[in-house]
XYZ file of C-alpha atoms in Angstrom:
715
model
C -13.805 -24.925 28.890
C -12.997 -21.286 28.058
C -10.411 -20.000 25.597
C -7.914 -19.215 28.351
C -8.086 -22.779 29.683
C -7.784 -24.158 26.167
C -4.758 -21.927 25.600
C -3.024 -23.307 28.709
C -3.838 -26.823 27.589
C -2.457 -26.188 24.129
C 0.760 -24.783 25.542
C 1.240 -27.808 27.775
C 0.276 -30.202 24.984
C 2.782 -28.708 22.570
C 5.618 -28.782 25.100
C 5.097 -32.468 25.849
C 5.215 -33.656 22.232
C 8.544 -35.090 21.245
C 10.141 -32.679 18.823
C 12.347 -35.443 17.550
C 9.358 -37.625 16.744
C 7.607 -34.774 14.941
C 10.663 -34.060 12.842
C 10.883 -37.736 11.958
C 7.235 -37.811 10.909
C 7.654 -34.637 8.925
C 10.560 -36.058 7.027
C 14.008 -34.669 6.499
C 13.460 -32.728 3.308
C 15.175 -29.357 3.294
C 13.892 -25.850 2.947
C 14.247 -25.908 -0.833
C 11.600 -28.645 -1.018
C 9.323 -27.358 1.727
C 9.147 -23.727 0.630
C 8.929 -22.145 -2.808
C 11.668 -19.958 -4.188
C 11.189 -16.289 -5.056
C 9.892 -15.336 -8.485
C 11.191 -12.520 -10.622
C 8.770 -9.586 -11.105
C 7.984 -10.886 -14.604
C 7.297 -14.405 -13.320
C 5.269 -13.080 -10.396
C 3.127 -10.949 -12.713
C 2.177 -14.046 -14.706
C 0.952 -15.767 -11.557
C -1.667 -13.106 -10.758
C -5.365 -13.864 -11.241
C -7.037 -10.449 -11.428
C -10.509 -9.162 -12.229
C -10.779 -9.198 -16.021
C -11.369 -5.419 -16.258
C -7.858 -4.645 -14.979
C -4.173 -5.039 -15.675
C -1.341 -5.256 -13.160
C 2.275 -4.326 -13.843
C 5.392 -3.409 -11.888
C 5.700 0.228 -10.853
C 8.934 -0.116 -8.862
C 10.930 -3.227 -7.958
C 14.128 -4.237 -6.238
C 16.771 -2.873 -5.939
C 15.038 0.514 -6.282
C 12.678 -0.402 -3.470
C 13.022 -3.017 -0.696
C 10.430 -4.338 1.780
C 7.861 -1.565 1.101
C 4.882 -1.177 3.454
C 3.571 2.331 2.722
C 3.896 5.029 0.077
C 2.686 8.510 -0.800
C 2.936 10.890 -3.750
C 3.844 14.482 -2.972
C 2.832 17.487 -5.079
C 6.032 17.338 -7.139
C 5.352 13.794 -8.341
C 7.911 12.291 -5.972
C 7.003 8.988 -4.328
C 7.992 8.429 -0.704
C 8.158 4.761 0.285
C 8.469 3.306 3.776
C 10.797 0.284 3.861
C 10.505 -2.020 6.887
C 13.905 -3.688 6.828
C 13.716 -4.849 10.458
C 10.578 -6.920 10.023
C 9.746 -9.354 11.565
C 12.306 -8.739 14.294
C 12.289 -6.031 16.935
C 14.252 -2.982 15.828
C 17.599 -2.867 17.634
C 18.995 0.468 18.871
C 22.127 1.332 16.954
C 21.136 -0.968 14.095
C 17.765 0.303 12.920
C 16.929 -0.792 9.382
C 13.867 1.328 8.678
C 14.256 3.546 5.598
C 12.385 6.075 3.524
C 12.999 5.762 -0.168
C 12.314 8.639 -2.561
C 11.436 7.556 -6.103
C 11.423 9.961 -9.050
C 10.237 9.721 -12.623
C 12.685 11.836 -14.629
C 11.806 10.739 -18.162
C 8.029 11.203 -17.986
C 7.027 7.600 -18.717
C 5.001 7.284 -15.524
C 7.467 4.932 -13.817
C 10.233 5.982 -11.416
C 13.755 5.644 -12.781
C 15.672 7.259 -9.905
C 15.816 5.974 -6.348
C 17.260 7.829 -3.356
C 17.504 6.945 0.329
C 15.675 9.928 1.782
C 16.220 8.775 5.379
C 17.581 5.672 7.052
C 18.351 4.101 10.423
C 14.740 4.563 11.504
C 13.137 2.327 14.158
C 10.242 0.415 12.600
C 8.975 3.137 10.303
C 5.453 2.262 9.161
C 3.754 5.278 7.566
C 4.455 8.451 5.607
C 2.278 11.494 4.896
C 3.237 14.654 2.955
C 3.119 17.843 5.027
C 4.537 21.347 4.379
C 6.955 20.337 1.589
C 8.248 17.519 3.763
C 6.770 14.381 5.261
C 5.365 13.215 8.554
C 6.698 9.761 9.421
C 5.342 7.265 11.944
C 8.383 5.521 13.441
C 7.540 4.312 16.949
C 8.017 5.630 19.517
C 7.850 8.840 17.467
C 6.010 10.731 14.793
C 8.664 12.726 12.958
C 8.739 15.595 10.501
C 11.406 15.314 7.792
C 12.320 17.635 4.976
C 14.936 18.094 2.274
C 15.949 21.768 2.107
C 19.009 21.616 -0.174
C 17.649 19.607 -3.105
C 19.745 16.438 -2.723
C 16.666 14.242 -2.059
C 17.870 13.443 1.440
C 16.250 14.679 4.619
C 18.347 17.293 6.387
C 15.580 18.302 8.802
C 14.453 15.673 11.283
C 12.217 16.847 14.096
C 10.260 14.826 16.649
C 6.637 15.967 16.656
C 5.186 13.371 19.067
C 6.867 10.735 21.170
C 5.815 8.023 23.606
C 4.100 5.473 21.355
C 4.382 1.723 21.932
C 7.515 0.481 20.151
C 7.918 -3.235 20.863
C 5.905 -5.115 18.228
C 6.077 -3.770 14.669
C 2.656 -5.309 13.944
C 0.995 -3.197 16.645
C 2.552 0.261 16.452
C 1.426 3.737 15.437
C 0.816 3.645 11.688
C -1.483 4.450 8.745
C -1.550 8.248 8.969
C -4.380 9.615 6.825
C -5.425 13.223 6.220
C -9.169 13.619 6.761
C -11.633 16.028 5.197
C -12.117 17.579 8.676
C -8.429 18.708 8.718
C -7.436 16.112 11.323
C -4.747 13.516 10.644
C -5.797 10.049 11.813
C -3.528 7.137 12.713
C -3.948 3.569 13.940
C -2.517 2.766 17.356
C -3.999 -0.723 17.889
C -5.049 0.321 21.389
C -1.477 0.181 22.634
C -0.481 2.061 25.774
C 1.730 5.122 25.756
C 1.972 8.564 27.299
C 2.212 10.842 24.265
C 4.210 14.030 24.528
C 3.837 16.828 21.974
C 7.464 17.880 21.597
C 6.617 21.131 19.849
C 4.460 22.182 22.794
C 6.249 21.077 25.971
C 3.540 22.666 28.110
C 0.824 20.362 26.802
C -0.013 17.537 29.233
C 0.938 13.995 28.212
C -1.882 11.991 26.648
C -2.591 8.358 27.555
C -3.582 6.602 24.304
C -4.165 3.157 25.805
C -7.244 1.498 24.349
C -7.624 3.712 21.319
C -6.272 5.111 18.092
C -4.856 8.627 17.608
C -5.619 11.847 15.767
C -3.911 15.228 15.636
C -4.005 18.666 13.984
C -0.487 20.006 13.499
C -1.899 23.333 12.253
C -3.466 23.967 15.673
C -1.342 21.869 17.997
C -4.232 19.563 18.899
C -3.952 15.839 19.611
C -6.291 13.308 21.188
C -7.334 9.676 21.424
C -9.716 8.374 18.763
C -12.000 5.379 19.073
C -10.915 2.082 17.552
C -7.955 -0.261 17.727
C -6.871 -0.357 14.096
C -3.824 -2.410 13.223
C -2.371 -2.011 9.723
C -4.882 -0.467 7.349
C -7.022 2.676 7.590
C -9.600 3.692 4.993
C -11.415 7.029 5.195
C -14.254 7.626 2.760
C -15.350 10.911 1.164
C -17.436 11.818 4.212
C -14.861 11.028 6.891
C -16.094 7.593 7.975
C -13.154 5.465 9.151
C -12.748 1.750 8.452
C -9.755 -0.117 9.812
C -8.067 -3.474 9.514
C -7.071 -6.045 12.115
C -5.404 -9.391 11.378
C -8.489 -11.605 11.604
C -11.166 -8.916 11.174
C -10.463 -7.397 7.805
C -12.871 -4.443 8.149
C -14.151 -2.776 11.311
C -15.769 0.525 12.197
C -16.271 2.545 15.385
C -19.279 4.757 14.650
C -18.860 6.756 17.875
C -15.811 9.024 18.175
C -13.843 8.783 21.411
C -14.662 12.331 22.514
C -18.380 11.499 22.767
C -17.953 8.252 24.693
C -15.836 10.076 27.269
C -18.193 12.959 28.012
C -18.433 11.609 31.570
C -16.504 9.065 33.624
C -19.307 6.776 34.762
C -19.776 4.496 31.740
C -19.712 0.707 32.117
C -17.250 -1.398 30.156
C -18.111 -1.112 26.490
C -16.800 -1.638 22.994
C -17.521 0.854 20.247
C -15.948 -1.412 17.611
C -18.051 -3.326 15.119
C -17.061 -6.027 12.667
C -19.047 -4.801 9.667
C -18.296 -7.659 7.273
C -21.334 -9.732 6.291
C -19.208 -12.567 4.911
C -17.368 -13.710 8.027
C -13.731 -14.792 7.712
C -13.753 -16.768 4.478
C -11.461 -15.906 1.575
C -10.543 -17.622 -1.696
C -6.859 -18.449 -1.637
C -4.943 -19.701 -4.704
C -1.532 -20.296 -3.134
C -0.615 -23.574 -1.465
C -0.780 -23.910 2.303
C 2.702 -23.429 3.798
C 4.231 -26.574 5.285
C 4.622 -25.103 8.766
C 1.079 -23.713 8.870
C -0.543 -27.028 7.943
C 1.465 -28.946 10.519
C 0.783 -26.344 13.232
C -2.936 -26.406 12.437
C -3.009 -30.200 12.541
C -1.421 -30.146 15.991
C -3.840 -27.545 17.287
C -6.829 -29.405 15.885
C -5.663 -32.636 17.509
C -5.427 -30.847 20.836
C -8.893 -29.302 20.431
C -10.367 -32.664 19.484
C -8.748 -34.419 22.434
C -10.682 -32.203 24.854
C -13.803 -32.091 22.656
C -13.742 -28.308 22.581
C -15.668 -27.998 19.330
C -13.168 -25.474 17.983
C -12.117 -25.626 14.361
C -8.588 -24.648 13.352
C -8.117 -23.377 9.806
C -4.839 -23.618 7.915
C -6.083 -21.627 4.899
C -9.015 -19.819 3.260
C -9.731 -17.735 6.381
C -8.486 -14.252 7.209
C -5.584 -14.378 9.643
C -3.299 -11.607 8.338
C -5.490 -8.904 6.790
C -3.587 -5.706 6.106
C -3.772 -2.297 4.498
C -7.490 -1.535 4.076
C -7.695 1.436 1.664
C -10.586 3.490 0.240
C -10.746 3.805 -3.538
C -11.845 7.358 -4.404
C -11.244 7.997 -8.108
C -13.259 7.855 -11.333
C -10.487 6.100 -13.275
C -11.735 2.631 -12.325
C -15.215 1.676 -13.591
C -17.983 3.517 -11.707
C -19.001 0.480 -9.629
C -15.554 0.403 -7.995
C -15.777 3.903 -6.537
C -15.936 3.680 -2.743
C -14.603 0.127 -2.551
C -12.290 -0.878 0.285
C -9.260 -2.893 -0.849
C -7.546 -5.054 1.771
C -4.523 -7.323 1.454
C -4.205 -10.746 3.039
C -0.486 -11.307 3.360
C -0.806 -14.915 4.563
C -3.299 -15.798 1.830
C -1.440 -13.906 -0.920
C -4.491 -12.060 -2.194
C -6.343 -8.738 -2.406
C -9.892 -8.636 -1.090
C -12.487 -6.036 -2.045
C -15.460 -4.840 0.017
C -18.443 -2.805 -1.143
C -19.953 -0.576 1.554
C -23.693 -0.246 2.055
C -25.713 2.003 4.342
C -28.565 0.110 6.021
C -31.639 1.768 7.461
C -31.508 2.105 11.239
C -27.832 1.127 11.506
C -25.183 3.764 12.287
C -22.430 1.493 10.951
C -22.050 0.453 7.342
C -22.174 -3.119 6.058
C -19.249 -4.469 4.018
C -20.205 -7.024 1.354
C -18.622 -8.894 -1.492
C -19.343 -7.661 -4.996
C -21.712 -9.893 -6.959
C -18.876 -10.874 -9.301
C -16.612 -11.760 -6.376
C -18.889 -14.113 -4.446
C -16.546 -17.052 -5.027
C -13.283 -15.337 -5.882
C -11.046 -12.438 -4.831
C -10.305 -9.212 -6.662
C -6.731 -10.478 -7.013
C -5.123 -13.755 -5.983
C -1.896 -15.517 -6.898
C -0.207 -18.864 -6.647
C 3.009 -17.104 -5.605
C 3.313 -17.570 -1.816
C 5.862 -14.736 -1.601
C 3.321 -12.084 -2.635
C 2.610 -10.027 0.503
C 0.235 -7.101 -0.233
C 0.847 -5.141 2.957
C -0.728 -1.856 1.901
C -2.319 0.174 -0.899
C -2.350 3.710 -2.213
C -4.601 5.466 -4.696
C -2.339 7.723 -6.719
C -3.065 11.070 -8.363
C -3.479 9.113 -11.610
C -6.398 7.180 -10.083
C -4.546 3.871 -10.230
C -4.320 1.508 -7.278
C -0.783 0.862 -6.016
C 0.045 -2.281 -4.038
C 3.053 -2.292 -1.709
C 4.324 -5.868 -1.721
C 6.884 -6.531 1.011
C 7.652 -9.830 -0.834
C 8.953 -12.279 1.768
C 9.212 -16.036 1.976
C 7.697 -15.902 5.477
C 5.544 -13.039 6.725
C 4.646 -14.370 10.178
C 6.506 -13.311 13.297
C 8.730 -16.108 14.699
C 6.996 -16.002 18.083
C 3.814 -17.431 16.539
C 5.488 -20.588 15.226
C 6.642 -23.634 17.284
C 10.382 -23.918 17.710
C 10.796 -27.171 15.789
C 8.856 -25.872 12.768
C 10.914 -22.722 12.416
C 14.212 -24.566 12.605
C 14.608 -24.411 8.819
C 12.742 -21.109 8.249
C 14.715 -18.002 7.349
C 12.503 -15.083 8.352
C 14.818 -12.598 6.670
C 14.641 -14.337 3.314
C 13.304 -11.624 1.047
C 14.853 -8.490 2.525
C 16.643 -8.179 -0.813
C 13.291 -7.909 -2.606
C 10.387 -5.504 -2.774
C 7.721 -4.608 -5.310
C 5.161 -1.880 -5.849
C 2.490 -2.990 -8.303
C 0.235 -0.696 -10.298
C -3.338 -1.813 -11.021
C -5.120 0.112 -13.757
C -8.234 -0.460 -15.908
C -7.766 -1.978 -19.340
C -10.277 0.432 -20.823
C -11.614 3.901 -20.049
C -9.911 7.130 -19.065
C -6.234 7.391 -18.232
C -4.820 10.225 -16.152
C -1.599 11.899 -17.315
C 1.479 10.260 -15.883
C 3.273 13.615 -15.576
C 1.745 15.613 -12.753
C 1.736 19.402 -12.494
C 4.123 21.104 -10.099
C 1.734 22.373 -7.481
C 4.268 24.894 -6.193
C 3.498 27.020 -9.242
C -0.273 26.871 -8.786
C -2.141 30.014 -7.785
C -4.545 29.767 -4.828
C -7.603 29.990 -7.092
C -6.322 27.022 -9.102
C -5.981 25.012 -5.906
C -9.542 25.929 -4.940
C -10.742 24.516 -8.271
C -9.118 21.174 -7.397
C -11.542 20.855 -4.456
C -14.158 19.743 -7.001
C -11.946 17.084 -8.552
C -13.492 13.622 -9.017
C -10.392 12.203 -7.282
C -10.122 12.153 -3.508
C -6.321 12.513 -3.732
C -6.604 15.838 -5.580
C -9.314 17.206 -3.294
C -7.541 16.330 -0.047
C -4.157 17.481 -1.318
C -5.533 20.837 -2.464
C -7.302 21.335 0.861
C -4.148 20.463 2.806
C -1.993 22.916 0.854
C -4.554 25.706 1.222
C -4.611 25.066 4.954
C -0.808 25.123 5.083
C -0.629 28.412 3.170
C -3.322 30.127 5.284
C -4.128 32.559 2.458
C -7.415 34.093 3.610
C -7.883 36.023 0.370
C -9.473 32.928 -1.154
C -12.369 32.959 1.326
C -14.854 34.479 -1.197
C -14.019 31.759 -3.724
C -14.517 29.063 -1.096
C -17.834 30.521 0.041
C -19.052 30.700 -3.530
C -18.042 27.078 -4.118
C -19.886 25.956 -1.006
C -23.024 27.838 -2.006
C -22.996 27.097 -5.736
C -21.129 23.865 -6.447
C -23.157 20.959 -7.797
C -20.563 18.541 -6.423
C -21.391 17.678 -2.805
C -17.798 16.636 -2.127
C -16.604 20.018 -3.409
C -19.062 21.767 -1.094
C -17.755 19.797 1.881
C -14.090 20.474 1.064
C -14.823 24.181 0.615
C -16.561 24.254 4.008
C -13.655 22.614 5.811
C -11.061 24.705 4.019
C -12.847 27.747 5.418
C -12.791 26.060 8.823
C -9.050 25.492 8.464
C -8.585 29.170 7.649
C -10.605 30.139 10.764
C -13.210 31.745 8.520
C -16.179 29.507 9.162
C -19.492 31.353 9.498
C -22.674 30.293 11.268
C -24.792 30.863 8.167
C -22.667 28.427 6.180
C -23.074 25.785 8.876
C -26.830 26.359 8.833
C -26.888 25.753 5.086
C -24.828 22.602 5.565
C -27.464 21.305 7.984
C -30.028 21.557 5.193
C -27.810 20.330 2.346
C -29.316 17.819 -0.093
C -26.348 15.473 0.409
C -26.385 13.370 3.591
C -22.614 13.569 4.063
C -22.687 17.372 4.095
C -25.577 17.373 6.599
C -23.562 15.011 8.782
C -20.652 17.439 8.921
C -23.027 20.340 9.356
C -24.055 18.619 12.587
C -20.453 18.221 13.719
C -19.780 21.899 13.128
C -23.127 23.010 14.585
C -22.010 21.913 18.046
C -20.156 25.236 18.179
C -23.446 27.136 17.843
C -26.101 26.596 20.579
C -28.658 28.390 18.444
C -28.799 25.439 16.031
C -30.364 23.051 18.542
C -33.746 23.051 16.706
C -32.041 21.935 13.485
C -30.156 19.207 15.345
C -33.375 17.948 16.931
C -35.003 17.800 13.514
C -32.123 15.801 12.009
C -32.456 13.015 14.591
C -35.263 11.820 12.296
C -33.268 12.185 9.077
C -33.689 9.506 6.397
C -29.936 8.876 6.380
C -28.865 6.488 9.184
C -25.519 8.248 9.494
C -27.086 11.717 9.735
C -29.674 10.598 12.298
C -26.964 8.978 14.402
C -24.654 11.987 14.269
C -27.606 14.158 15.297
C -28.025 11.912 18.347
C -24.351 12.339 19.242
C -24.421 16.101 18.669
C -27.637 16.422 20.664
C -25.809 15.053 23.677
C -23.595 18.133 23.708
C -26.542 20.246 24.877
C -28.309 20.319 28.257
C -31.840 21.681 27.742
C -34.996 19.801 28.763
C -35.998 19.193 25.136
C -32.796 17.158 24.739
C -34.035 14.641 27.337
C -37.329 14.291 25.520
C -35.625 13.708 22.169
C -33.174 11.168 23.617
C -36.021 9.239 25.235
C -37.738 8.929 21.854
C -34.472 7.860 20.241
C -33.791 5.065 22.722
C -37.409 3.865 22.548
C -36.919 3.403 18.822
C -33.318 2.162 18.739
C -32.713 0.247 21.987
C -31.725 -2.924 20.143
C -28.739 -1.192 18.555
C -25.618 -1.169 20.759
C -24.232 1.994 19.166
C -27.429 3.910 19.921
C -27.468 2.676 23.515
C -23.886 3.824 23.947
C -24.503 7.183 22.254
C -27.454 8.045 24.512
C -25.782 6.961 27.752
C -22.578 8.834 26.890
C -24.427 12.161 27.049
C -25.144 13.848 30.360
C -28.838 14.220 29.604
C -29.068 10.675 28.279
C -28.065 9.213 31.647
C -29.858 11.773 33.808
C -32.549 10.779 36.352
C -35.083 12.615 34.197
C -34.599 10.261 31.251
C -35.773 7.041 32.881
C -38.703 8.857 34.504
C -39.746 10.107 31.088
C -39.453 6.602 29.629
C -41.838 5.371 32.326
C -44.241 8.249 31.746
C -44.349 7.707 27.985
C -45.260 4.068 28.522
C -43.665 2.733 25.326
C -40.238 1.623 26.492
C -41.295 -0.536 29.447
C -44.424 -1.974 27.815
C -42.665 -4.927 26.190
C -39.248 -6.203 27.426
C -36.544 -6.926 24.878
C -32.843 -7.778 25.058
C -31.793 -4.286 23.992
C -34.115 -2.489 26.412
C -33.033 -4.662 29.317
C -29.368 -4.066 28.469
C -29.981 -0.314 28.293
C -31.571 -0.301 31.768
C -28.691 -2.320 33.209
C -26.116 0.060 31.725
C -28.176 3.115 32.710
C -28.275 1.756 36.267
C -24.522 1.208 36.190
C -24.038 4.900 35.368
C -26.458 5.908 38.131
C -24.664 3.733 40.676
C -21.204 4.792 39.564
C -22.124 8.467 39.685
C -24.140 7.991 42.909
C -25.322 11.558 42.984
C -28.394 12.894 44.728
C -31.417 10.634 44.052
C -29.497 8.631 41.416
C -30.077 5.277 43.081
C -33.272 5.905 45.004
C -34.815 7.711 42.049
C -34.150 4.780 39.747
C -35.519 2.300 42.282
C -38.660 4.389 42.527
C -39.120 4.028 38.768
C -38.428 0.311 38.475
C -40.954 -0.451 41.212
C -43.504 0.249 38.488
C -41.897 -1.991 35.851
C -41.628 -5.715 35.259
C -39.347 -8.337 36.810
C -36.802 -8.355 33.954
C -36.274 -4.612 34.135
C -36.020 -4.717 37.917
C -33.326 -7.385 37.885
C -31.409 -5.501 35.178
C -31.535 -2.255 37.163
C -30.425 -3.892 40.392
C -27.600 -5.720 38.618
C -26.387 -2.482 37.042
C -26.646 -0.573 40.307
C -24.653 -3.234 42.116
C -21.828 -3.122 39.559
C -21.844 0.667 39.352
C -21.888 1.411 43.070
C -19.093 -1.091 43.588
C -16.952 1.121 41.341
C -18.256 4.451 42.598
C -15.910 6.984 44.150
C -18.844 8.928 45.587
C -19.861 7.445 48.938
C -22.803 9.739 49.763
C -25.303 8.788 52.446
C -28.287 6.750 51.267
C -31.696 8.356 51.778
C -34.582 6.548 53.450
C -36.487 6.135 50.169
C -33.834 3.700 48.964
C -34.415 1.280 51.829
C -38.186 1.527 51.441
C -37.961 0.816 47.714
C -35.847 -2.297 48.273
C -38.310 -3.558 50.869
C -41.206 -3.114 48.430
C -39.316 -4.992 45.733
C -38.526 -7.852 48.091
C -42.129 -8.245 49.109
C -43.472 -9.648 45.850
C -40.342 -10.449 43.826
C -39.029 -13.632 42.274
C -36.092 -15.538 43.710
C -33.825 -14.048 41.018
C -34.987 -10.575 41.990
C -34.355 -11.246 45.677
C -30.814 -12.375 44.865
C -30.265 -9.177 42.887
C -31.557 -7.128 45.834
C -29.235 -8.973 48.198
C -26.303 -8.163 45.961
C -27.093 -4.441 46.030
C -27.657 -4.473 49.798
C -24.235 -6.037 50.284
C -22.487 -3.380 48.224
C -24.394 -0.583 49.971
C -23.940 -2.205 53.411
C -27.638 -1.878 54.231
C-alpha cells in the first residue's frame, strides 16, 4: 500500500471515529491543565540547557518586540525585526498584521532601549535585508524596498521591487533573503509557483519560479530561478555554498545551480536536492510532548497498525518543524564553532547544530553532529513555548535567536477538529523574545558599532579582510552600492597580496561588482592555494573561452567542490576536448547522482559523441553498475526527447555492442524520451535494423523493452 492510499485510509479512519467518544476518553480537563502557561523572560532563561561554553540572555523582549521571525543589523547599529503577527492564519486584506520593528541602543550598553514601528500592515512579512540605507523586505506576494528619509524611524518610501510570489501559506512563501559573496541576493521560495514581475523594469519578461528558489541582483536588474526548495532557513558559507531548511529535513543542499540544469530542455525528471545530514531525523528534546500531538500520533499509529503498513509515527524526538538554518561565520565563538549551521526546531523547543565536512568524491557536504553533541542538542529547554524560528550572527559575533514564543506553533489545518477545540492558536501574540548567545570566555566585540556612513572607501576595503562574515559582506555590499571605482587599485592589491583567502575572494567580487574584473585576476584565482577561491575562479572563467585548459585541469582538483564546479563550467564550452573530459568524468563518478546530472545537463555531455567515446574507451561498459545503468537510461531519455539526427539510431548502434542491462536501460530511456519529444522526425533505416538485431538474441526483458519503443515510434 503506497503513501497516497494510506493517506486516504487515514482520512476516512479519522472521520469515522466518534469525536464524542474521543473527548470522553481524553477527559474533560481544560486548557490550563493540558497546556503550560507562558514563562517570563527571566523564568524562560532559567529553563535553558545550553552548551557549557556559552551564556544566553535576553536581547529584546515584549513589548518592544512581538512575534519575531527575522532580524538584521544595519550599518548604523539599528536592528530591523520582522514581526509575523498574522501567524498561523492567512493574512487578510485590509487587516494585515505583519510589522517591521526598528530597535535602537541609545545608551551604549549593547541592548536596545528604543522600539519603533518602522512599517506595519504588511501581508505575511518574513525577511529583511539592509540595502542602500533602507531595507529589502520579503512580504508575499512582493519584495519591497523601504526607507526612512526624514529621520523619524518610520518608512516613508515603500516601493515594490518584485511581485507575483505565492502568498497563501505563510510557511511556504518567499523568505530568507541573504546577500552572497557573488553579489547576488538569494531567497527561499519553497518551490512555489508564481509569475514574477520586476516592477522597476516593466519590459522584463515575467519569470516562472515554480519548482525552485529565487535569486536577484538589484544593482544590475537581474533575477532568476535558483535550484532548491528551501522553506524557512538559508545558510550561505564563506564560499557561497547554500544550505537550506525544510520542516522534516533540517539541512539540504543543491550542489547544481538551476542555470546549469536548464542548459537544454530535454532532461528527464530529476531532483538536484540532497539531504546531507548523516544523523537522520533524531533530535534530543527536553520539553514534554504536547497533549494534542501525542493523541494525534496515537490515532495515526493505530490506523497504520490496523493495515499493517509498517510505518512508525513519532510524537517527539524527531524533526518535524526545523526552521532558520544559519551559518556561523565569526571568530568570537571558540574556533571549533566557526562554520557551524544552527537550526531551530520550533516543535521540539531546541537549537540543533551541524558541523559541515567535505568528503572526497562528493560534490555535496556532509552535516554531522559535533562529538560533544552526540546525545544532546546545542540548546534545549523544558519550556514548550520557546519557538526558535530563526537566527542571526550580529556584527559583535554573537548568535541571536528570534523566538516567536507561542503556545502553539502548528497551523490549525494540521490538527484534527476535536483536538483543536480548546487550542488558542493566537495565544502568544502578546509575546516575543530575541535571545543573545555569547561565549563565557574569550574575545568580546564592542557593543557600540561605528557609523559606517563616515567611513572612507579605503576603510571599507580593509573590512573585506575581517574575521567576521557580517563585516566582510556588509563592506562589500556598501562598496558595490557606492560604485566608487577609485578603489580598484586597493582591491587588486588585496586580491594579489592578502594572506586571508576570504579577503582575496571578497576583493575579487567587489571588483566584479564595480565592472572592473580583469582576465588576469581570474586566471590567478584559478590557481589560488585556497579551494574556495579556485571554485569561484571557475565560475568567473566561464566568461573567458581562453581559460578552457585551466578548467580542464581543475576537473582533477583535490577539492571535491572545485572538481565538481570544473565539471559544471566545462559544460559551458563546445570543443571536442570537452567531450573527452566529460567521458572520463562520468567513467569515474557514475555512481554519484549529482555528477550524472551535471554531465547530462551540458550539450556535449549528452551528445551522440559521448556515448560512442565511452564505448571506444572500454572502461564504462566493462562492468555494469547501478549508477552506470541509470546514466545510460537518462542519456537515452535525452536522446529520445531531443530526437535529432542519428540520436536514436546512433545510440542503438552503440548499445548493440554492450550487455543486456545497458541495452534494457537505453531502450527504456528512449521509450520515455521519445514519448515526450516534440520533434517527430522520420526514422532512418538503421534504427529498424538495430532493433531487429537486438531482438534476435535478447532476453525476454529486452524484447519487452524493444516492444515498448516500437509502440512509441509506431514501427
